[in-house]
């Protein structure tokens, strides 16, 4: 049943917001004065966790009721038409990382806090009464007061207009949705510049960071805004684009219009000692958020069911723009190792959501943020569209889309309509098959009676109900073949003739831009394998990736994958190494810790990596290529897993040399040096030293490296100590807790401890981060680790009765299947896989 939208009762046009934050008293109060048109005499305005003291309509007090059960205020306006509704309210200031909230940090041992906001999806209603629906666009004039002291900076969507009697007044915004409103205040450090067109670009952080850490993002942000203005052929509509890093931040970043907020690790970095991989990641986060300034902010989804439209698009544009800004980075390769892999894995589980999902109840909204679907699969959908259209038609269509819908709202079909004006293809028809249906097809390619034939069928990992889904598949074949496969079966004609004409082995989905995998029959596969070593890196990655997925879905055997790993072990491409070791890591599930199979698998890792370690060495060399720099981490990590004695010794020597200056150790190898030290030379003193550095450093990369190493302890006493920090926000911030928890859970010596902890502390966890849209991912990480029947039963015993929580319901069911599939796969494949690993060692 559809829940009533508040917008049906009242169309806001302009807000005058007065907000007074009293940090000392942990509360705030204010007046929300809303100019608009009343549609129904009983007006509904959103609020949550507030006390409402007075409501007036056109200056006259009116009766009202309010409650958190419906997250609103029911106002008896007694009239319709133009009106001014003013609401006086107060609310507590809490540490939930939603609404208005404090972030905590230290400078030289002194505790400080920075106040910031997070309103997406439905948390603006916790900061000021409003019609908190994306369609209810209005202009906002913010007046902000707080217990201010000397040296504090205050930011909002728009520049400050004036300060009067301690109240900061900001310029009126353009028409926008409430979830994009933002402000922040506290002691800050900043760097600013201007774009060619005069937009003020800024990067802001706490004073725990140095100016140098702001330079990288400032440069990317400036050039990104310039690129988008050109690519979209639509000017950036605000005078400023500020990027602010908040020490406590639940998601990765948030595209508030003109004041984008970020997790510190995704905005700040030491340009002199951060891995290229991390720089790429930060650049894609910044360009993602800035893509939203148009796609999401200027034109906004009508309702949350079209959230994918915002996210899928921004997720594609982040790569498109970084590829333009830094062509030498080959950023689309990262798309293959991150988005493609994530989407293909998640989307193969029966019960997964489709990209476009009906959503009525606001409580369902946060459960929609399935990253692997909304972001990763969605962006693959748009990459597919882009490769069908080409950039010129895409730009033309987008310009039309922005012209038609700017300062308004749109749905998916509005985009397809705009794009269809620039091409002969019926983009909408093609895309509906991909967006409205969950899952994706495996295309079987085979030779039958001399003919080359293709069939499509939904691909499942684990049990899946075949319901006859069919997709419009952009084939991108390197043989003569139709552009789109619409039918279940396709006969391409005489195979020998086609093979002779093409002059190479058949491959489909060349470039891996369409969302499907291919299962070739033996003849076709043998033909490909003859050319495999000469294929480009993306094709090699794709070969490994499709084999891995087919093995997960029991349409191939992991035993047959082992020899393919050997084939690529000396590849000098980092993305091929990524695919190789992602696949090799899957073999670990068959080899219980300490078993003979485990010993063999580690020997295989050593065999796969040893020539590369010898070639590259442990320490980065001056003048080496980006490929070598990025390949080294994969092979060092594999070498340590392979218990290579020489690697362990070298890593230890490097540690000893840098023991007093670990922050200066090259970020490219630092995590592996630290992990080796903890795993092979661990002690209580070492744990204490590393956690001390973790608390003291403001460098996000160094922090991550330290965390990655600390959780690898093999000592139960140390692990217990680590788990005891989970509830101590002074050591482990709630925003970082999931990473710490999963780190200990992934460590075989810590699995039981972490699992006990989450069950014992569930009530606390729910209270601390339970309202958060990322909360369900605590369950996701559990599903990545569990692989026995006992754990499956324990999982059910603990989580089944939590399915009544709408935010967790879908994830609990999905992850139950993920664990069941793994238990089943191990039972049926274990003996064969371990025999194949043993056989590979005999060669
Ligand atoms: Zn986004």
mmCIF file with all atom_site columns, N, CA and C in Angstrom, residues 291-344:
data_model
loop_
_atom_site.group_PDB
_atom_site.id
_atom_site.type_symbol
_atom_site.label_atom_id
_atom_site.label_alt_id
_atom_site.label_comp_id
_atom_site.label_asym_id
_atom_site.label_entity_id
_atom_site.label_seq_id
_atom_site.pdbx_PDB_ins_code
_atom_site.Cartn_x
_atom_site.Cartn_y
_atom_site.Cartn_z
_atom_site.occupancy
_atom_site.B_iso_or_equiv
_atom_site.pdbx_formal_charge
_atom_site.auth_seq_id
_atom_site.auth_comp_id
_atom_site.auth_asym_id
_atom_site.auth_atom_id
_atom_site.pdbx_PDB_model_num
ATOM 1   N N  . UNK A 1 291 ? 29.977 15.151  -10.034 1.00 0.00 ? 291 UNK A N  1
ATOM 2   C CA . UNK A 1 291 ? 29.040 14.775  -11.105 1.00 0.00 ? 291 UNK A CA 1
ATOM 3   C C  . UNK A 1 291 ? 27.599 14.955  -10.619 1.00 0.00 ? 291 UNK A C  1
ATOM 4   N N  . UNK A 1 292 ? 27.376 14.647  -9.343  1.00 0.00 ? 292 UNK A N  1
ATOM 5   C CA . UNK A 1 292 ? 26.042 14.796  -8.751  1.00 0.00 ? 292 UNK A CA 1
ATOM 6   C C  . UNK A 1 292 ? 25.570 16.246  -8.714  1.00 0.00 ? 292 UNK A C  1
ATOM 7   N N  . UNK A 1 293 ? 26.500 17.208  -8.743  1.00 0.00 ? 293 UNK A N  1
ATOM 8   C CA . UNK A 1 293 ? 26.079 18.605  -8.619  1.00 0.00 ? 293 UNK A CA 1
ATOM 9   C C  . UNK A 1 293 ? 25.097 18.950  -9.747  1.00 0.00 ? 293 UNK A C  1
ATOM 10  N N  . UNK A 1 294 ? 25.261 18.241  -10.863 1.00 0.00 ? 294 UNK A N  1
ATOM 11  C CA . UNK A 1 294 ? 24.298 18.379  -11.951 1.00 0.00 ? 294 UNK A CA 1
ATOM 12  C C  . UNK A 1 294 ? 23.276 17.243  -11.879 1.00 0.00 ? 294 UNK A C  1
ATOM 13  N N  . UNK A 1 295 ? 23.819 16.033  -11.897 1.00 0.00 ? 295 UNK A N  1
ATOM 14  C CA . UNK A 1 295 ? 22.955 14.854  -11.996 1.00 0.00 ? 295 UNK A CA 1
ATOM 15  C C  . UNK A 1 295 ? 22.610 14.377  -10.589 1.00 0.00 ? 295 UNK A C  1
ATOM 16  N N  . UNK A 1 296 ? 21.524 14.882  -10.054 1.00 0.00 ? 296 UNK A N  1
ATOM 17  C CA . UNK A 1 296 ? 21.171 14.592  -8.665  1.00 0.00 ? 296 UNK A CA 1
ATOM 18  C C  . UNK A 1 296 ? 20.748 15.885  -7.975  1.00 0.00 ? 296 UNK A C  1
ATOM 19  N N  . UNK A 1 297 ? 21.599 16.922  -8.138  1.00 0.00 ? 297 UNK A N  1
ATOM 20  C CA . UNK A 1 297 ? 21.303 18.177  -7.451  1.00 0.00 ? 297 UNK A CA 1
ATOM 21  C C  . UNK A 1 297 ? 20.501 19.140  -8.345  1.00 0.00 ? 297 UNK A C  1
ATOM 22  N N  . UNK A 1 298 ? 21.021 19.376  -9.547  1.00 0.00 ? 298 UNK A N  1
ATOM 23  C CA . UNK A 1 298 ? 20.306 20.257  -10.488 1.00 0.00 ? 298 UNK A CA 1
ATOM 24  C C  . UNK A 1 298 ? 19.038 19.557  -11.003 1.00 0.00 ? 298 UNK A C  1
ATOM 25  N N  . UNK A 1 299 ? 19.189 18.323  -11.411 1.00 0.00 ? 299 UNK A N  1
ATOM 26  C CA . UNK A 1 299 ? 18.032 17.485  -11.761 1.00 0.00 ? 299 UNK A CA 1
ATOM 27  C C  . UNK A 1 299 ? 18.013 16.328  -10.767 1.00 0.00 ? 299 UNK A C  1
ATOM 28  N N  . UNK A 1 300 ? 16.893 16.169  -10.071 1.00 0.00 ? 300 UNK A N  1
ATOM 29  C CA . UNK A 1 300 ? 16.824 15.225  -8.963  1.00 0.00 ? 300 UNK A CA 1
ATOM 30  C C  . UNK A 1 300 ? 15.785 14.153  -9.256  1.00 0.00 ? 300 UNK A C  1
ATOM 31  N N  . UNK A 1 301 ? 16.024 12.945  -8.738  1.00 0.00 ? 301 UNK A N  1
ATOM 32  C CA . UNK A 1 301 ? 15.009 11.896  -8.938  1.00 0.00 ? 301 UNK A CA 1
ATOM 33  C C  . UNK A 1 301 ? 13.696 12.337  -8.299  1.00 0.00 ? 301 UNK A C  1
ATOM 34  N N  . UNK A 1 302 ? 12.599 11.950  -8.935  1.00 0.00 ? 302 UNK A N  1
ATOM 35  C CA . UNK A 1 302 ? 11.287 12.345  -8.443  1.00 0.00 ? 302 UNK A CA 1
ATOM 36  C C  . UNK A 1 302 ? 11.011 11.733  -7.082  1.00 0.00 ? 302 UNK A C  1
ATOM 37  N N  . UNK A 1 303 ? 11.372 10.473  -6.966  1.00 0.00 ? 303 UNK A N  1
ATOM 38  C CA . UNK A 1 303 ? 11.143 9.742   -5.732  1.00 0.00 ? 303 UNK A CA 1
ATOM 39  C C  . UNK A 1 303 ? 12.275 8.749   -5.586  1.00 0.00 ? 303 UNK A C  1
ATOM 40  N N  . UNK A 1 304 ? 12.371 8.132   -4.417  1.00 0.00 ? 304 UNK A N  1
ATOM 41  C CA . UNK A 1 304 ? 13.539 7.296   -4.097  1.00 0.00 ? 304 UNK A CA 1
ATOM 42  C C  . UNK A 1 304 ? 13.642 6.041   -4.957  1.00 0.00 ? 304 UNK A C  1
ATOM 43  N N  . UNK A 1 305 ? 12.566 5.651   -5.621  1.00 0.00 ? 305 UNK A N  1
ATOM 44  C CA . UNK A 1 305 ? 12.684 4.457   -6.484  1.00 0.00 ? 305 UNK A CA 1
ATOM 45  C C  . UNK A 1 305 ? 13.639 4.727   -7.643  1.00 0.00 ? 305 UNK A C  1
ATOM 46  N N  . UNK A 1 306 ? 13.875 5.987   -7.944  1.00 0.00 ? 306 UNK A N  1
ATOM 47  C CA . UNK A 1 306 ? 14.818 6.322   -9.004  1.00 0.00 ? 306 UNK A CA 1
ATOM 48  C C  . UNK A 1 306 ? 16.178 6.779   -8.469  1.00 0.00 ? 306 UNK A C  1
ATOM 49  N N  . UNK A 1 307 ? 16.449 6.374   -7.244  1.00 0.00 ? 307 UNK A N  1
ATOM 50  C CA . UNK A 1 307 ? 17.757 6.661   -6.651  1.00 0.00 ? 307 UNK A CA 1
ATOM 51  C C  . UNK A 1 307 ? 18.896 6.151   -7.542  1.00 0.00 ? 307 UNK A C  1
ATOM 52  N N  . UNK A 1 308 ? 18.669 5.010   -8.154  1.00 0.00 ? 308 UNK A N  1
ATOM 53  C CA . UNK A 1 308 ? 19.698 4.434   -9.045  1.00 0.00 ? 308 UNK A CA 1
ATOM 54  C C  . UNK A 1 308 ? 20.120 5.419   -10.116 1.00 0.00 ? 308 UNK A C  1
ATOM 55  N N  . UNK A 1 309 ? 19.164 6.271   -10.506 1.00 0.00 ? 309 UNK A N  1
ATOM 56  C CA . UNK A 1 309 ? 19.444 7.211   -11.587 1.00 0.00 ? 309 UNK A CA 1
ATOM 57  C C  . UNK A 1 309 ? 20.570 8.156   -11.162 1.00 0.00 ? 309 UNK A C  1
ATOM 58  N N  . UNK A 1 310 ? 20.472 8.673   -9.930  1.00 0.00 ? 310 UNK A N  1
ATOM 59  C CA . UNK A 1 310 ? 21.544 9.513   -9.381  1.00 0.00 ? 310 UNK A CA 1
ATOM 60  C C  . UNK A 1 310 ? 22.854 8.746   -9.309  1.00 0.00 ? 310 UNK A C  1
ATOM 61  N N  . UNK A 1 311 ? 22.775 7.592   -8.655  1.00 0.00 ? 311 UNK A N  1
ATOM 62  C CA . UNK A 1 311 ? 24.010 6.909   -8.263  1.00 0.00 ? 311 UNK A CA 1
ATOM 63  C C  . UNK A 1 311 ? 24.685 6.194   -9.434  1.00 0.00 ? 311 UNK A C  1
ATOM 64  N N  . UNK A 1 312 ? 23.900 5.572   -10.266 1.00 0.00 ? 312 UNK A N  1
ATOM 65  C CA . UNK A 1 312 ? 24.483 4.872   -11.403 1.00 0.00 ? 312 UNK A CA 1
ATOM 66  C C  . UNK A 1 312 ? 25.192 5.865   -12.305 1.00 0.00 ? 312 UNK A C  1
ATOM 67  N N  . UNK A 1 313 ? 24.545 6.986   -12.497 1.00 0.00 ? 313 UNK A N  1
ATOM 68  C CA . UNK A 1 313 ? 25.103 7.978   -13.397 1.00 0.00 ? 313 UNK A CA 1
ATOM 69  C C  . UNK A 1 313 ? 26.397 8.563   -12.825 1.00 0.00 ? 313 UNK A C  1
ATOM 70  N N  . UNK A 1 314 ? 26.341 8.957   -11.548 1.00 0.00 ? 314 UNK A N  1
ATOM 71  C CA . UNK A 1 314 ? 27.550 9.537   -10.933 1.00 0.00 ? 314 UNK A CA 1
ATOM 72  C C  . UNK A 1 314 ? 28.679 8.521   -10.909 1.00 0.00 ? 314 UNK A C  1
ATOM 73  N N  . UNK A 1 315 ? 28.313 7.259   -10.720 1.00 0.00 ? 315 UNK A N  1
ATOM 74  C CA . UNK A 1 315 ? 29.336 6.217   -10.683 1.00 0.00 ? 315 UNK A CA 1
ATOM 75  C C  . UNK A 1 315 ? 29.987 5.987   -12.039 1.00 0.00 ? 315 UNK A C  1
ATOM 76  N N  . UNK A 1 316 ? 29.250 6.216   -13.098 1.00 0.00 ? 316 UNK A N  1
ATOM 77  C CA . UNK A 1 316 ? 29.896 6.137   -14.410 1.00 0.00 ? 316 UNK A CA 1
ATOM 78  C C  . UNK A 1 316 ? 30.735 7.390   -14.658 1.00 0.00 ? 316 UNK A C  1
ATOM 79  N N  . UNK A 1 317 ? 30.144 8.557   -14.338 1.00 0.00 ? 317 UNK A N  1
ATOM 80  C CA . UNK A 1 317 ? 30.834 9.814   -14.648 1.00 0.00 ? 317 UNK A CA 1
ATOM 81  C C  . UNK A 1 317 ? 32.145 9.961   -13.880 1.00 0.00 ? 317 UNK A C  1
ATOM 82  N N  . UNK A 1 318 ? 32.248 9.347   -12.698 1.00 0.00 ? 318 UNK A N  1
ATOM 83  C CA . UNK A 1 318 ? 33.499 9.480   -11.940 1.00 0.00 ? 318 UNK A CA 1
ATOM 84  C C  . UNK A 1 318 ? 34.661 8.919   -12.758 1.00 0.00 ? 318 UNK A C  1
ATOM 85  N N  . UNK A 1 319 ? 34.414 7.839   -13.474 1.00 0.00 ? 319 UNK A N  1
ATOM 86  C CA . UNK A 1 319 ? 35.478 7.239   -14.293 1.00 0.00 ? 319 UNK A CA 1
ATOM 87  C C  . UNK A 1 319 ? 35.695 8.042   -15.571 1.00 0.00 ? 319 UNK A C  1
ATOM 88  N N  . UNK A 1 320 ? 34.583 8.428   -16.176 1.00 0.00 ? 320 UNK A N  1
ATOM 89  C CA . UNK A 1 320 ? 34.696 9.187   -17.419 1.00 0.00 ? 320 UNK A CA 1
ATOM 90  C C  . UNK A 1 320 ? 35.495 10.472  -17.201 1.00 0.00 ? 320 UNK A C  1
ATOM 91  N N  . UNK A 1 321 ? 35.236 11.143  -16.089 1.00 0.00 ? 321 UNK A N  1
ATOM 92  C CA . UNK A 1 321 ? 35.926 12.416  -15.872 1.00 0.00 ? 321 UNK A CA 1
ATOM 93  C C  . UNK A 1 321 ? 37.377 12.202  -15.459 1.00 0.00 ? 321 UNK A C  1
ATOM 94  N N  . UNK A 1 322 ? 37.643 11.234  -14.566 1.00 0.00 ? 322 UNK A N  1
ATOM 95  C CA . UNK A 1 322 ? 39.041 11.001  -14.173 1.00 0.00 ? 322 UNK A CA 1
ATOM 96  C C  . UNK A 1 322 ? 39.859 10.553  -15.388 1.00 0.00 ? 322 UNK A C  1
ATOM 97  N N  . UNK A 1 323 ? 39.234 9.790   -16.273 1.00 0.00 ? 323 UNK A N  1
ATOM 98  C CA . UNK A 1 323 ? 39.950 9.367   -17.481 1.00 0.00 ? 323 UNK A CA 1
ATOM 99  C C  . UNK A 1 323 ? 40.352 10.582  -18.315 1.00 0.00 ? 323 UNK A C  1
ATOM 100 N N  . UNK A 1 324 ? 39.510 11.605  -18.258 1.00 0.00 ? 324 UNK A N  1
ATOM 101 C CA . UNK A 1 324 ? 39.832 12.837  -18.973 1.00 0.00 ? 324 UNK A CA 1
ATOM 102 C C  . UNK A 1 324 ? 40.909 13.634  -18.231 1.00 0.00 ? 324 UNK A C  1
ATOM 103 N N  . UNK A 1 325 ? 40.796 13.702  -16.899 1.00 0.00 ? 325 UNK A N  1
ATOM 104 C CA . UNK A 1 325 ? 41.732 14.521  -16.116 1.00 0.00 ? 325 UNK A CA 1
ATOM 105 C C  . UNK A 1 325 ? 43.123 13.897  -16.032 1.00 0.00 ? 325 UNK A C  1
ATOM 106 N N  . UNK A 1 326 ? 43.166 12.570  -15.916 1.00 0.00 ? 326 UNK A N  1
ATOM 107 C CA . UNK A 1 326 ? 44.448 11.860  -15.759 1.00 0.00 ? 326 UNK A CA 1
ATOM 108 C C  . UNK A 1 326 ? 44.478 10.652  -16.692 1.00 0.00 ? 326 UNK A C  1
ATOM 109 N N  . UNK A 1 327 ? 44.627 10.900  -17.994 1.00 0.00 ? 327 UNK A N  1
ATOM 110 C CA . UNK A 1 327 ? 44.553 9.776   -18.946 1.00 0.00 ? 327 UNK A CA 1
ATOM 111 C C  . UNK A 1 327 ? 45.586 8.670   -18.694 1.00 0.00 ? 327 UNK A C  1
ATOM 112 N N  . UNK A 1 328 ? 46.727 9.025   -18.105 1.00 0.00 ? 328 UNK A N  1
ATOM 113 C CA . UNK A 1 328 ? 47.763 8.002   -17.868 1.00 0.00 ? 328 UNK A CA 1
ATOM 114 C C  . UNK A 1 328 ? 47.399 7.001   -16.778 1.00 0.00 ? 328 UNK A C  1
ATOM 115 N N  . UNK A 1 329 ? 46.362 7.320   -16.019 1.00 0.00 ? 329 UNK A N  1
ATOM 116 C CA . UNK A 1 329 ? 45.964 6.398   -14.949 1.00 0.00 ? 329 UNK A CA 1
ATOM 117 C C  . UNK A 1 329 ? 45.187 5.183   -15.471 1.00 0.00 ? 329 UNK A C  1
ATOM 118 N N  . UNK A 1 330 ? 44.690 5.242   -16.692 1.00 0.00 ? 330 UNK A N  1
ATOM 119 C CA . UNK A 1 330 ? 43.863 4.152   -17.243 1.00 0.00 ? 330 UNK A CA 1
ATOM 120 C C  . UNK A 1 330 ? 42.774 3.765   -16.247 1.00 0.00 ? 330 UNK A C  1
ATOM 121 N N  . UNK A 1 331 ? 41.993 4.758   -15.817 1.00 0.00 ? 331 UNK A N  1
ATOM 122 C CA . UNK A 1 331 ? 41.075 4.557   -14.700 1.00 0.00 ? 331 UNK A CA 1
ATOM 123 C C  . UNK A 1 331 ? 39.961 3.544   -15.018 1.00 0.00 ? 331 UNK A C  1
ATOM 124 N N  . UNK A 1 332 ? 39.652 3.375   -16.295 1.00 0.00 ? 332 UNK A N  1
ATOM 125 C CA . UNK A 1 332 ? 38.593 2.399   -16.615 1.00 0.00 ? 332 UNK A CA 1
ATOM 126 C C  . UNK A 1 332 ? 39.009 0.988   -16.225 1.00 0.00 ? 332 UNK A C  1
ATOM 127 N N  . UNK A 1 333 ? 40.300 0.762   -16.110 1.00 0.00 ? 333 UNK A N  1
ATOM 128 C CA . UNK A 1 333 ? 40.741 -0.554  -15.630 1.00 0.00 ? 333 UNK A CA 1
ATOM 129 C C  . UNK A 1 333 ? 40.272 -0.782  -14.197 1.00 0.00 ? 333 UNK A C  1
ATOM 130 N N  . UNK A 1 334 ? 40.256 0.301   -13.405 1.00 0.00 ? 334 UNK A N  1
ATOM 131 C CA . UNK A 1 334 ? 39.791 0.180   -12.028 1.00 0.00 ? 334 UNK A CA 1
ATOM 132 C C  . UNK A 1 334 ? 38.287 -0.140  -11.995 1.00 0.00 ? 334 UNK A C  1
ATOM 133 N N  . UNK A 1 335 ? 37.582 0.375   -12.998 1.00 0.00 ? 335 UNK A N  1
ATOM 134 C CA . UNK A 1 335 ? 36.152 0.038   -13.100 1.00 0.00 ? 335 UNK A CA 1
ATOM 135 C C  . UNK A 1 335 ? 35.990 -1.478  -13.197 1.00 0.00 ? 335 UNK A C  1
ATOM 136 N N  . UNK A 1 336 ? 36.881 -2.112  -13.937 1.00 0.00 ? 336 UNK A N  1
ATOM 137 C CA . UNK A 1 336 ? 36.804 -3.559  -14.122 1.00 0.00 ? 336 UNK A CA 1
ATOM 138 C C  . UNK A 1 336 ? 37.100 -4.324  -12.831 1.00 0.00 ? 336 UNK A C  1
ATOM 139 N N  . UNK A 1 337 ? 38.067 -3.835  -12.052 1.00 0.00 ? 337 UNK A N  1
ATOM 140 C CA . UNK A 1 337 ? 38.411 -4.586  -10.845 1.00 0.00 ? 337 UNK A CA 1
ATOM 141 C C  . UNK A 1 337 ? 37.455 -4.295  -9.690  1.00 0.00 ? 337 UNK A C  1
ATOM 142 N N  . UNK A 1 338 ? 36.797 -3.130  -9.716  1.00 0.00 ? 338 UNK A N  1
ATOM 143 C CA . UNK A 1 338 ? 35.903 -2.827  -8.592  1.00 0.00 ? 338 UNK A CA 1
ATOM 144 C C  . UNK A 1 338 ? 34.433 -3.008  -8.949  1.00 0.00 ? 338 UNK A C  1
ATOM 145 N N  . UNK A 1 339 ? 33.899 -2.124  -9.793  1.00 0.00 ? 339 UNK A N  1
ATOM 146 C CA . UNK A 1 339 ? 32.445 -2.141  -10.036 1.00 0.00 ? 339 UNK A CA 1
ATOM 147 C C  . UNK A 1 339 ? 31.991 -3.433  -10.736 1.00 0.00 ? 339 UNK A C  1
ATOM 148 N N  . UNK A 1 340 ? 32.705 -3.816  -11.796 1.00 0.00 ? 340 UNK A N  1
ATOM 149 C CA . UNK A 1 340 ? 32.263 -4.972  -12.571 1.00 0.00 ? 340 UNK A CA 1
ATOM 150 C C  . UNK A 1 340 ? 32.253 -6.228  -11.714 1.00 0.00 ? 340 UNK A C  1
ATOM 151 N N  . UNK A 1 341 ? 33.349 -6.440  -10.981 1.00 0.00 ? 341 UNK A N  1
ATOM 152 C CA . UNK A 1 341 ? 33.456 -7.649  -10.169 1.00 0.00 ? 341 UNK A CA 1
ATOM 153 C C  . UNK A 1 341 ? 32.381 -7.678  -9.080  1.00 0.00 ? 341 UNK A C  1
ATOM 154 N N  . UNK A 1 342 ? 32.169 -6.544  -8.433  1.00 0.00 ? 342 UNK A N  1
ATOM 155 C CA . UNK A 1 342 ? 31.186 -6.483  -7.342  1.00 0.00 ? 342 UNK A CA 1
ATOM 156 C C  . UNK A 1 342 ? 29.779 -6.754  -7.870  1.00 0.00 ? 342 UNK A C  1
ATOM 157 N N  . UNK A 1 343 ? 29.452 -6.136  -9.004  1.00 0.00 ? 343 UNK A N  1
ATOM 158 C CA . UNK A 1 343 ? 28.099 -6.271  -9.544  1.00 0.00 ? 343 UNK A CA 1
ATOM 159 C C  . UNK A 1 343 ? 27.829 -7.700  -10.000 1.00 0.00 ? 343 UNK A C  1
ATOM 160 N N  . UNK A 1 344 ? 28.782 -8.305  -10.682 1.00 0.00 ? 344 UNK A N  1
ATOM 161 C CA . UNK A 1 344 ? 28.554 -9.650  -11.220 1.00 0.00 ? 344 UNK A CA 1
ATOM 162 C C  . UNK A 1 344 ? 28.402 -10.687 -10.112 1.00 0.00 ? 344 UNK A C  1
#
